[in-house]
XYZ file of C-alpha atoms in Angstrom:
707
model
C 0.000 0.000 0.000
C 1.130 3.518 -0.792
C 1.114 6.304 1.806
C -1.887 7.772 0.007
C -3.801 4.493 0.415
C -2.907 4.328 4.092
C -4.125 7.892 4.695
C -7.347 7.131 2.833
C -7.926 3.991 4.914
C -7.329 5.921 8.141
C -9.783 8.625 7.057
C -12.392 5.998 6.221
C -11.888 4.258 9.571
C -12.185 7.549 11.459
C -15.358 8.433 9.578
C -16.974 5.050 10.266
C -16.160 5.301 13.976
C -16.628 9.048 14.387
C -19.520 8.715 16.859
C -17.689 6.246 19.087
C -14.544 8.370 18.994
C -16.566 11.465 19.862
C -18.103 9.696 22.856
C -14.673 8.511 24.010
C -13.404 12.098 23.791
C -16.437 13.275 25.803
C -15.813 10.653 28.472
C -12.115 11.558 28.565
C -13.053 15.175 29.287
C -15.483 14.065 32.003
C -12.822 11.756 33.481
C -10.276 14.568 33.510
C -12.727 16.865 35.279
C -13.440 14.223 37.925
C -9.702 14.039 38.649
C -9.630 17.690 39.741
C -8.590 16.944 43.368
C -5.414 15.404 41.895
C -4.679 18.284 39.522
C -1.261 19.008 41.020
C 1.706 17.246 39.467
C 4.059 17.979 42.372
C 2.036 17.602 45.598
C 0.277 14.279 46.085
C -3.267 14.084 47.426
C -1.832 11.968 50.235
C -4.604 11.678 52.813
C -5.426 8.123 51.761
C -3.430 5.165 50.401
C -2.573 7.032 47.219
C 1.181 7.358 47.980
C 1.431 3.607 48.556
C -0.030 2.815 45.153
C 2.162 5.378 43.433
C 5.154 3.741 45.103
C 3.993 0.392 43.775
C 3.824 1.826 40.249
C 7.435 2.931 40.670
C 8.336 -0.578 41.810
C 6.395 -2.043 38.878
C 8.611 -0.087 36.504
C 11.677 -1.513 38.256
C 10.158 -4.997 37.945
C 9.525 -4.440 34.226
C 13.126 -3.314 33.740
C 14.252 -6.477 35.591
C 12.376 -8.526 33.018
C 9.412 -9.646 35.133
C 6.509 -10.826 32.984
C 4.037 -11.190 34.449
C 4.758 -9.061 37.491
C 5.452 -11.237 40.513
C 7.432 -9.400 43.199
C 7.851 -5.819 44.370
C 11.637 -5.359 44.073
C 12.089 -2.807 46.893
C 9.430 -3.852 49.399
C 10.311 -5.492 52.725
C 14.058 -4.893 52.592
C 14.183 -5.891 48.895
C 13.593 -9.498 49.919
C 11.347 -10.170 46.877
C 7.919 -9.554 48.397
C 5.325 -11.107 46.011
C 2.769 -8.341 46.327
C 1.927 -8.397 42.625
C 1.500 -12.179 42.747
C -1.134 -12.103 45.489
C -2.662 -8.632 45.360
C -2.894 -7.128 41.881
C -0.963 -7.139 38.638
C -2.650 -5.377 35.730
C -3.072 -1.821 37.135
C 0.563 -1.687 38.229
C 1.756 -3.283 34.999
C -0.014 -0.587 32.953
C 1.107 2.118 35.386
C 4.689 0.846 35.292
C 4.754 1.077 31.493
C 3.195 4.554 31.579
C 5.878 5.585 34.065
C 8.593 4.065 31.908
C 7.473 5.409 28.522
C 5.004 8.282 28.964
C 5.846 10.050 32.250
C 9.428 8.923 32.994
C 9.985 11.563 35.685
C 6.658 11.428 37.502
C 4.976 8.235 38.782
C 2.033 10.330 40.061
C 1.158 11.290 36.485
C 1.324 7.623 35.457
C -0.989 6.766 38.365
C -3.521 9.371 37.238
C -3.352 8.240 33.619
C -4.338 4.700 34.627
C -7.342 6.024 36.584
C -8.434 8.302 33.724
C -8.201 5.317 31.389
C -10.348 3.215 33.750
C -12.956 5.970 34.092
C -13.160 6.438 30.335
C -13.333 2.751 29.460
C -15.864 2.031 32.208
C -18.126 4.826 31.020
C -17.773 3.799 27.374
C -18.763 0.178 27.972
C -21.728 1.196 30.124
C -22.730 3.325 27.117
C -22.313 0.390 24.719
C -24.357 -1.938 26.902
C -27.038 0.713 27.491
C -27.262 1.280 23.745
C -27.765 -2.453 23.233
C -30.458 -2.670 25.918
C -32.392 0.545 25.147
C -31.445 1.365 21.530
C -31.058 4.990 22.628
C -27.672 6.616 22.094
C -28.431 9.645 24.253
C -29.669 7.488 27.143
C -26.533 5.362 26.793
C -24.230 8.383 26.926
C -25.976 9.662 30.065
C -25.704 6.213 31.666
C -21.947 6.199 31.039
C -21.550 9.628 32.664
C -23.686 8.495 35.613
C -21.410 5.491 36.123
C -18.206 7.517 35.939
C -19.454 10.088 38.456
C -21.050 7.654 40.913
C -20.161 8.631 44.514
C -18.454 5.339 45.335
C -16.275 5.506 42.208
C -15.127 8.957 43.336
C -14.713 7.712 46.933
C -12.360 4.977 45.757
C -10.315 7.390 43.667
C -10.036 10.322 46.049
C -11.066 9.365 49.601
C -9.833 5.791 49.915
C -7.078 5.820 47.337
C -8.328 2.314 46.467
C -6.410 2.248 43.206
C -6.902 -1.370 42.192
C -10.585 -1.383 43.120
C -11.154 1.774 41.088
C -9.463 0.187 38.077
C -11.631 -2.908 38.553
C -14.686 -0.652 38.454
C -13.474 0.516 35.054
C -12.987 -3.066 33.839
C -16.237 -4.529 35.155
C -18.512 -2.953 32.494
C -16.332 -4.611 29.829
C -16.869 -7.971 31.520
C -20.619 -7.401 31.732
C -20.889 -6.264 28.115
C -19.137 -9.294 26.677
C -20.957 -11.755 28.957
C -24.282 -10.436 27.639
C -22.985 -10.458 24.063
C -21.899 -14.082 24.515
C -25.339 -14.964 25.792
C -27.163 -13.004 23.078
C -25.134 -14.036 20.042
C -22.892 -16.975 20.956
C -20.230 -15.592 18.608
C -16.660 -16.750 19.017
C -15.158 -13.264 19.066
C -17.326 -12.339 22.051
C -16.281 -15.519 23.848
C -12.623 -14.584 23.335
C -13.167 -11.005 24.492
C -15.228 -12.203 27.451
C -12.421 -14.518 28.570
C -9.840 -11.739 28.279
C -12.034 -9.294 30.206
C -12.627 -11.820 33.011
C -8.864 -12.401 33.145
C -8.213 -8.650 33.396
C -10.706 -8.325 36.241
C -9.239 -11.315 38.111
C -5.681 -9.972 38.010
C -6.872 -6.512 39.033
C -9.074 -6.977 42.104
C -10.053 -10.344 43.582
C -12.993 -8.986 45.595
C -14.634 -7.379 42.571
C -13.968 -10.559 40.600
C -15.619 -12.782 43.230
C -18.687 -10.630 43.824
C -18.904 -9.627 40.167
C -19.304 -13.334 39.418
C -22.115 -13.643 41.962
C -24.034 -10.561 40.842
C -23.754 -11.395 37.154
C -25.062 -14.852 38.106
C -27.999 -13.169 39.872
C -28.724 -11.057 36.785
C -28.505 -14.166 34.600
C -30.855 -16.093 36.903
C -33.539 -13.396 36.664
C -33.189 -13.179 32.879
C -33.418 -16.974 32.496
C -36.485 -17.180 34.731
C -38.184 -14.404 32.756
C -37.401 -15.922 29.360
C -37.556 -19.640 30.138
C -40.801 -20.145 28.172
C -40.118 -17.800 25.276
C -36.510 -17.177 24.379
C -34.288 -19.498 26.380
C -32.326 -22.639 25.676
C -29.579 -24.083 27.841
C -27.205 -23.923 24.889
C -27.235 -20.118 25.197
C -25.504 -20.422 28.563
C -22.578 -22.338 27.113
C -20.631 -19.411 25.491
C -20.695 -17.141 28.588
C -19.739 -20.079 30.820
C -16.933 -21.006 28.427
C -15.691 -17.419 28.491
C -15.759 -17.393 32.283
C -13.961 -20.729 32.562
C -11.347 -19.710 30.021
C -10.828 -16.446 31.914
C -10.111 -18.500 35.049
C -7.588 -20.615 33.187
C -5.886 -17.579 31.645
C -5.383 -16.154 35.118
C -4.718 -19.445 36.879
C -1.047 -18.581 37.445
C -2.383 -15.747 39.611
C -5.573 -17.282 41.010
C -4.164 -20.671 42.032
C -1.661 -19.224 44.557
C -4.429 -17.012 45.927
C -6.595 -20.092 46.485
C -3.984 -22.590 47.674
C -1.328 -20.471 49.419
C -3.456 -17.730 50.984
C -4.378 -19.804 54.081
C -0.747 -19.330 55.171
C -0.626 -15.588 54.496
C -1.173 -12.815 57.012
C -4.193 -11.428 55.160
C -6.192 -14.633 55.637
C -6.040 -14.262 59.423
C -7.551 -10.798 59.021
C -10.350 -11.953 56.734
C -11.253 -14.850 59.009
C -11.845 -12.662 62.069
C -13.285 -9.407 60.695
C -17.019 -9.784 60.107
C -18.143 -7.329 57.372
C -21.224 -6.593 59.471
C -18.976 -4.655 61.825
C -18.169 -2.188 59.033
C -21.755 -1.140 58.306
C -21.188 1.867 60.567
C -19.776 3.463 57.398
C -23.075 2.959 55.598
C -26.166 3.913 57.615
C -29.206 4.141 55.362
C -29.501 7.911 55.760
C -25.992 8.420 54.402
C -26.495 5.959 51.566
C -29.548 7.976 50.488
C -27.987 11.367 51.217
C -27.997 13.886 48.343
C -24.680 15.290 49.558
C -21.394 13.992 50.895
C -21.478 13.627 54.681
C -19.550 11.515 57.237
C -21.495 8.682 58.814
C -20.688 9.754 62.380
C -20.276 13.191 63.979
C -16.769 14.354 64.810
C -15.172 17.476 66.234
C -14.012 18.572 62.785
C -17.069 17.341 60.890
C -14.839 14.959 58.895
C -14.905 11.195 58.552
C -12.114 9.105 60.066
C -10.893 8.664 56.491
C -11.038 12.100 54.924
C -13.775 12.289 52.295
C -14.954 8.681 52.709
C -18.720 9.167 52.603
C -20.221 6.115 50.877
C -23.517 6.865 49.145
C -25.637 5.669 46.235
C -26.189 9.085 44.665
C -29.582 10.490 43.761
C -29.103 10.017 40.024
C -28.917 6.251 40.487
C -31.581 6.219 43.206
C -33.958 8.195 41.005
C -33.326 5.820 38.109
C -34.127 2.815 40.327
C -37.340 4.442 41.537
C -38.449 5.502 38.043
C -37.901 2.030 36.579
C -39.719 0.360 39.485
C -42.664 2.697 38.919
C -42.877 2.161 35.166
C -42.228 -1.566 35.438
C -44.962 -2.009 38.043
C -47.528 0.626 37.137
C -47.200 1.520 33.473
C -49.634 -0.371 31.228
C -47.059 -0.631 28.453
C -43.371 -0.077 27.811
C -41.827 1.577 24.759
C -41.424 -1.009 21.959
C -37.609 -0.765 22.074
C -37.624 -1.863 25.742
C -39.966 -4.848 25.487
C -37.286 -7.257 24.302
C -34.932 -6.317 27.127
C -37.597 -6.186 29.850
C -36.042 -9.248 31.600
C -32.763 -7.359 31.937
C -34.647 -4.441 33.432
C -36.088 -6.672 36.141
C -32.707 -8.318 36.706
C -31.039 -4.939 37.184
C -33.724 -3.908 39.680
C -32.941 -7.045 41.691
C -29.164 -6.556 41.514
C -29.535 -2.935 42.645
C -31.832 -3.882 45.544
C -29.779 -6.849 46.781
C -26.485 -4.928 46.563
C -28.007 -1.958 48.385
C -29.352 -4.260 51.094
C -25.938 -5.887 51.585
C -24.309 -2.449 51.760
C -26.718 -1.314 54.444
C -26.818 -4.769 56.068
C -29.160 -3.990 59.001
C -28.962 -7.592 60.264
C -25.914 -9.803 60.668
C -26.442 -12.214 57.790
C -22.665 -12.668 57.534
C -22.487 -15.021 60.481
C -24.461 -17.627 58.544
C -22.625 -17.130 55.236
C -19.428 -18.993 54.276
C -16.323 -17.336 55.654
C -14.908 -17.142 52.115
C -17.470 -14.397 51.406
C -15.953 -12.294 54.187
C -13.283 -11.435 51.630
C -15.324 -8.296 50.896
C -14.145 -6.897 54.306
C -16.280 -3.710 54.016
C -19.981 -3.652 53.173
C -19.591 -0.421 51.213
C -17.789 -2.421 48.523
C -21.189 -3.650 47.323
C -21.786 -0.146 46.024
C -19.800 -1.194 42.945
C -22.753 -3.386 41.988
C -25.229 -0.684 42.882
C -23.227 1.520 40.475
C -23.368 -0.593 37.336
C -26.945 -1.699 37.885
C -27.966 1.880 38.651
C -26.137 3.285 35.625
C -27.917 0.862 33.267
C -31.210 1.656 34.997
C -30.432 5.328 34.309
C -30.547 4.565 30.601
C -33.839 2.734 31.021
C -35.312 5.552 33.148
C -34.276 8.179 30.593
C -36.080 6.345 27.787
C -39.131 5.661 29.967
C -39.501 9.327 30.933
C -38.786 10.996 27.588
C -39.807 8.217 25.188
C -38.978 9.334 21.646
C -38.465 12.979 22.534
C -34.772 12.656 23.475
C -32.485 15.075 21.636
C -29.209 16.955 22.150
C -30.762 19.353 24.649
C -31.583 16.462 26.957
C -28.029 15.187 26.518
C -26.382 18.493 27.429
C -28.692 19.241 30.358
C -28.471 15.628 31.546
C -24.668 15.666 31.615
C -24.657 18.929 33.555
C -27.162 17.613 36.109
C -25.260 14.345 36.619
C -21.889 16.063 37.028
C -23.297 18.691 39.415
C -24.961 15.942 41.478
C -21.575 14.261 41.885
C -19.785 17.460 42.932
C -20.076 16.877 46.733
C -17.962 13.712 46.423
C -14.972 15.597 45.036
C -13.065 16.477 48.249
C -10.822 19.512 48.566
C -7.246 18.310 47.951
C -4.997 17.880 50.985
C -1.438 16.716 51.348
C 2.173 17.773 51.782
C 4.030 14.792 50.325
C 5.883 15.719 47.151
C 6.511 13.454 44.184
C 10.264 13.912 44.645
C 10.047 12.738 48.269
C 8.090 9.648 47.288
C 10.548 8.780 44.516
C 13.279 8.549 47.159
C 11.331 5.858 49.036
C 8.736 4.248 46.717
C 7.295 1.709 49.146
C 3.778 0.349 49.536
C 3.970 1.160 53.264
C 1.804 0.105 56.195
C -0.119 -3.151 56.312
C -0.219 -3.608 52.534
C 3.452 -4.541 52.678
C 2.721 -7.219 55.275
C -0.614 -8.711 54.183
C 0.964 -11.265 51.871
C 3.811 -12.486 54.038
C 4.017 -16.248 54.510
C 3.597 -16.805 58.246
C 3.471 -20.201 59.923
C 4.380 -21.231 63.482
C 8.081 -21.975 63.973
C 8.709 -25.729 63.772
C 12.494 -25.682 64.284
C 14.560 -23.519 66.583
C 17.551 -21.932 64.813
C 20.615 -20.403 66.401
C 21.588 -16.865 65.288
C 18.072 -16.322 63.852
C 16.426 -13.123 65.104
C 13.411 -14.128 67.197
C 9.877 -13.008 66.279
C 8.235 -10.236 68.261
C 4.601 -10.730 67.227
C 2.211 -13.593 67.846
C 1.662 -15.973 64.879
C -2.009 -14.923 64.855
C -1.040 -11.281 64.551
C -3.219 -9.369 62.074
C -1.549 -6.758 59.859
C -2.534 -3.229 60.765
C -1.318 0.277 61.431
C -0.958 -0.232 65.196
C 1.794 -2.845 64.843
C 3.483 -1.479 61.730
C 6.284 0.086 63.801
C 6.818 -3.143 65.721
C 7.166 -5.063 62.494
C 9.280 -2.745 60.386
C 10.432 0.610 61.681
C 11.097 0.118 65.391
C 11.066 -3.513 66.577
C 9.658 -3.458 70.099
C 9.570 -5.978 72.913
C 5.937 -6.787 73.649
C 4.572 -8.398 76.798
C 3.202 -11.430 74.982
C 4.201 -15.056 75.360
C 5.442 -16.663 72.159
C 5.858 -20.403 71.997
C 8.837 -22.135 70.377
C 9.695 -25.806 69.737
C 11.951 -27.437 72.313
C 15.650 -27.661 71.506
C 17.373 -30.988 70.944
C 19.507 -32.942 73.375
C 23.077 -31.642 73.382
C 22.025 -28.052 72.735
C 22.444 -25.369 75.394
C 20.599 -22.260 74.203
C 21.694 -18.850 75.397
C 19.512 -15.800 74.711
C 21.343 -12.672 73.502
C 19.576 -9.347 73.643
C 20.575 -5.823 72.653
C 18.299 -2.827 72.633
C 17.579 0.769 73.551
C 15.677 1.774 76.685
C 13.654 5.040 76.860
C 14.907 6.059 80.309
C 12.953 9.314 80.203
C 9.686 7.343 80.454
C 10.666 5.325 83.550
C 8.956 6.792 86.609
C 11.305 5.420 89.288
C 13.075 2.186 88.482
C 12.308 -0.734 86.211
C 13.543 -4.235 85.443
C 13.206 -6.387 82.346
C 12.509 -10.011 83.257
C 12.816 -13.011 80.939
C 10.250 -15.743 81.609
C 10.125 -19.307 80.321
C 6.797 -21.019 80.918
C 6.019 -18.456 83.609
C 9.317 -18.833 85.480
C 11.884 -16.036 85.664
C 15.183 -17.187 84.118
C 16.923 -13.807 83.867
C 16.488 -10.103 84.597
C 18.106 -6.809 83.601
C 17.884 -3.597 85.635
C 16.947 -0.809 83.231
C 19.396 1.822 84.463
C 21.055 2.864 81.202
C 19.877 3.605 77.696
C 21.841 0.695 76.277
C 20.454 -2.754 77.023
C 22.826 -5.651 76.407
C 23.071 -9.055 78.007
C 22.651 -12.800 77.739
C 20.498 -15.374 79.509
C 21.378 -19.105 79.592
C 18.239 -21.221 79.338
C 17.674 -23.951 81.968
C 16.887 -27.525 80.839
C 13.290 -28.186 79.880
C 11.258 -30.990 81.442
C 11.695 -34.207 79.436
C 8.021 -34.227 78.461
C 8.127 -30.720 76.952
C 7.713 -30.367 73.213
C 7.783 -26.581 73.314
C 8.271 -23.656 75.652
C 6.823 -20.178 76.119
C 9.152 -17.160 76.074
C 7.935 -13.862 77.480
C 9.494 -10.507 78.390
C 7.982 -8.596 81.299
C 8.832 -5.053 82.400
C 8.454 -4.491 86.135
C 8.100 -0.832 87.022
C 5.875 2.171 86.292
C 6.141 4.577 83.349
C 5.556 8.309 83.378
C 2.843 8.246 80.695
C 1.162 5.066 81.897
C 1.895 3.294 78.621
C 4.039 0.143 78.214
C 7.761 0.808 78.018
C 8.855 0.762 74.374
C 12.181 -1.077 74.385
C 13.582 -1.022 70.871
C 15.272 -4.249 69.876
C 18.467 -4.423 67.828
C 19.432 -8.045 68.524
C 17.335 -10.880 69.929
C 18.535 -14.373 69.120
C 19.604 -17.730 70.548
C 23.042 -19.284 70.317
C 24.521 -22.540 71.571
C 22.633 -24.831 69.185
C 24.077 -27.600 67.038
C 25.634 -26.616 63.656
C 22.720 -28.244 61.802
C 20.434 -25.758 63.586
C 22.757 -22.751 63.442
C 22.580 -20.422 60.511
C 24.545 -17.785 58.685
C 22.092 -14.914 59.275
C 20.688 -12.760 56.513
C 22.565 -9.767 57.898
C 25.731 -11.519 56.696
C 24.567 -13.331 53.553
C 22.952 -10.327 51.879
C 26.396 -8.719 51.558
C 27.308 -11.571 49.205
C 24.124 -11.433 47.120
C 23.122 -9.311 44.153
C 20.185 -9.042 41.811
C 20.650 -10.317 38.272
C 17.435 -9.677 36.376
C 14.657 -11.581 38.113
C 17.095 -13.772 40.075
C 18.961 -13.238 43.341
C 22.487 -14.657 43.040
C 24.678 -15.306 46.093
C 28.253 -16.520 46.584
C 28.250 -18.107 50.044
C 30.890 -19.996 52.024
C 29.406 -22.355 54.631
C 31.662 -22.941 57.711
C 31.752 -25.953 59.999
C 29.899 -24.248 62.843
C 26.806 -23.128 60.878
C 25.144 -25.235 58.183
C 21.977 -23.234 57.453
C 22.222 -20.417 54.907
C 19.576 -17.737 55.454
C 19.036 -16.017 52.107
C 17.683 -12.462 51.635
C 14.629 -13.962 49.926
C 11.169 -14.399 51.451
C 10.029 -18.014 51.673
C 6.949 -19.292 49.840
C 6.687 -23.082 49.496
C 6.850 -24.367 45.907
C 6.915 -20.813 44.566
C 10.611 -19.957 44.871
C 13.010 -21.892 42.635
C 16.512 -22.458 44.034
C 19.643 -23.609 42.207
C 22.843 -24.506 44.083
C 25.952 -24.705 41.874
C 23.668 -24.997 38.863
C 21.566 -27.858 40.277
C 17.933 -27.540 41.419
C 17.648 -27.531 45.205
C 14.226 -28.681 46.410
C 14.633 -28.706 50.207
C 14.435 -25.020 51.050
C 12.859 -24.360 54.469
C 11.391 -21.267 56.150
C 13.810 -19.684 58.632
C 12.556 -16.846 60.821
C 14.153 -13.416 60.926
C 12.057 -11.399 63.338
C 8.527 -11.841 61.943
C 9.624 -12.668 58.402
C 10.099 -16.169 57.055
C 13.176 -16.200 54.836
C 14.452 -18.978 52.593
C 16.895 -21.304 54.358
C 19.170 -23.940 52.814
C 20.824 -26.775 54.736
C 24.280 -27.135 53.132
C 27.490 -28.914 54.008
C 30.631 -26.809 54.588
C 31.960 -25.401 51.336
C 31.554 -22.564 48.848
C 28.377 -22.304 46.775
C 26.810 -20.232 44.022
C 23.112 -19.952 44.863
C 20.444 -18.592 42.504
C 16.812 -18.024 43.532
C 13.849 -16.881 41.454
C 10.254 -16.300 42.469
C 8.443 -18.362 39.871
C 4.963 -18.981 41.264
C 3.296 -22.381 41.210
C 4.751 -24.284 38.252
C 1.644 -26.372 37.544
C -0.567 -23.276 37.583
C 1.849 -21.491 35.238
C 1.622 -24.385 32.798
C -2.165 -24.406 32.900
C -2.278 -20.686 32.130
C 0.274 -21.118 29.346
C -1.821 -23.808 27.665
C -4.934 -21.661 28.094
C -3.254 -18.711 26.378
C -2.102 -20.973 23.556
C -5.663 -22.201 23.210
C -6.972 -18.652 23.137
C -4.478 -17.690 20.448
C -5.609 -20.759 18.528
C -9.225 -19.587 18.757
C -8.159 -16.200 17.444
C -6.093 -17.592 14.563
C -8.269 -20.455 13.339
C -11.094 -18.387 11.763
C -8.593 -16.170 9.909
C -6.651 -19.212 8.749
C -9.767 -20.856 7.368
C -10.870 -17.698 5.619
C -7.475 -17.070 3.994
C -7.325 -20.683 2.810
C -10.755 -20.429 1.265
C -9.756 -17.219 -0.488
């Protein structure tokens, strides 16, 4: 083709798609306007978790440069010990953001972060428009529905108040999933099956909670539609394409989903999910606030602000009005417009989805206690507002057609957009923050509990000499209150931790070094070391430096474990426990097979080579366990020793981390480790992607052969 032919083809394509392109431009402008609280390029709106997600985008770029595909580990998180945050939490938003940061905004990760959100807003609105157009055959109603979805209060809450980056991106992806599921059901065409599978995959690797509950609410919509059409327009064969798309989407993302299913019981986050009943979070969503026409905190405060600045979950009156209008016309109107008769079952299904999701958000009774614990993954009841949003946005299209019938024109479009945007204005909080982009670039970490949620934590089964002892209970739940204990300032806590008994021939000695805040001691204080309730050592706290050792007495022959506890005797000036900062807390005097070369020594001999950590380690006679600067995840970290696969890596504690430990004979070794995920799940996903590519190629191949 000549350049002239190419230009002509481009002009023809632009002309054919001029309406769609115009709508995308409109939605881009709306999306940009809704990002106003983040208008600054230098100062981050840092009241919420936004800085953490921006830091993760910066780490995603580093991971991309390393050669990670797909993203698995956050290179800088948790002492650069290869924390698999992307493997267990989210991949796609950070992958896109990392590429934006690398190619589009190379000096500003905040701009890359905002570009991903604008993209999600625009795409979400556009696919709500496409689906509304299919259901109502009204372009103007579809455009208004897309704007209503983009400006829904909870969408804006996630972007600005919560800084829930991955959930906001999932809200942009979900309309794509819904559109292609319905197209699969309506037409059964192969291209829609392929696109449905890809969209389900994108949702799964973006936000697990939206994926799980999106599945359930689409199933509810499908159930209503099937019931309504079972005697007129339904055959079971119509369910096959959408189910195939869903199943293929699972397989495409199995490398991500399988570890979430099979490994998560051993992660910190699972302990949190298992004990936090979502019913306890409905204080965020009293009915009055959900129905409020303006943005207000759920509980009074001295400043008039919510505990999380700007977090005021609500349905929004645009969506509420649409629900009410459709209920009225569906129940009371003698007839519907001809264009809506065919999609009447969807109308009823959307009314049910809206009502059920709103009920679960409000949750006036504790239904969660009788539901499977797996459904507690939602954590907060306000997350159901996502499903109020998409159902309400589609009902907005229906309501617009029901009210104005055939009289819709450009005036209704312009006035409608203005009304919808003005109604959303209260959920755009005034920007606050002092953190600069340059400051964040110096320390691009996820921060707080997000950097701890996906740590592999199991009770210690073997006692190791020279290993720094844990400070938190194995059932500890990640949270802000213990962040300092875990990462910034390790503190001795008055809690008994149990350890396995040492072997015969071992004589453990406890070594402790720390810093004592003398200014908070009222008179005098003593630190006592207890084993199974008995005092085995004590240190008078008379100087700022704490340093000493405590030989452990023999355990009773019947003991399989022992409890170690530190108790401070003495009053403090502020009445709070004495915060003794720990620098060293470990046991020595164990056999060489239980004594390790600690990570504080081995990491000096390790370096990163692409996606692998490579170490040159010499193992002495007195310590046979090598503690690598790599977090331990069973069957997910590949280890090679002198070029040979090593399959007996064990978890070895360092404080409250489990690091990878290797039992090696004395000698010098070259050790290579790579976080690889679950091999069998990787293979299943690989075959699924090959199958998908085959589905994409086969029709073209057949057509070209026939030609």
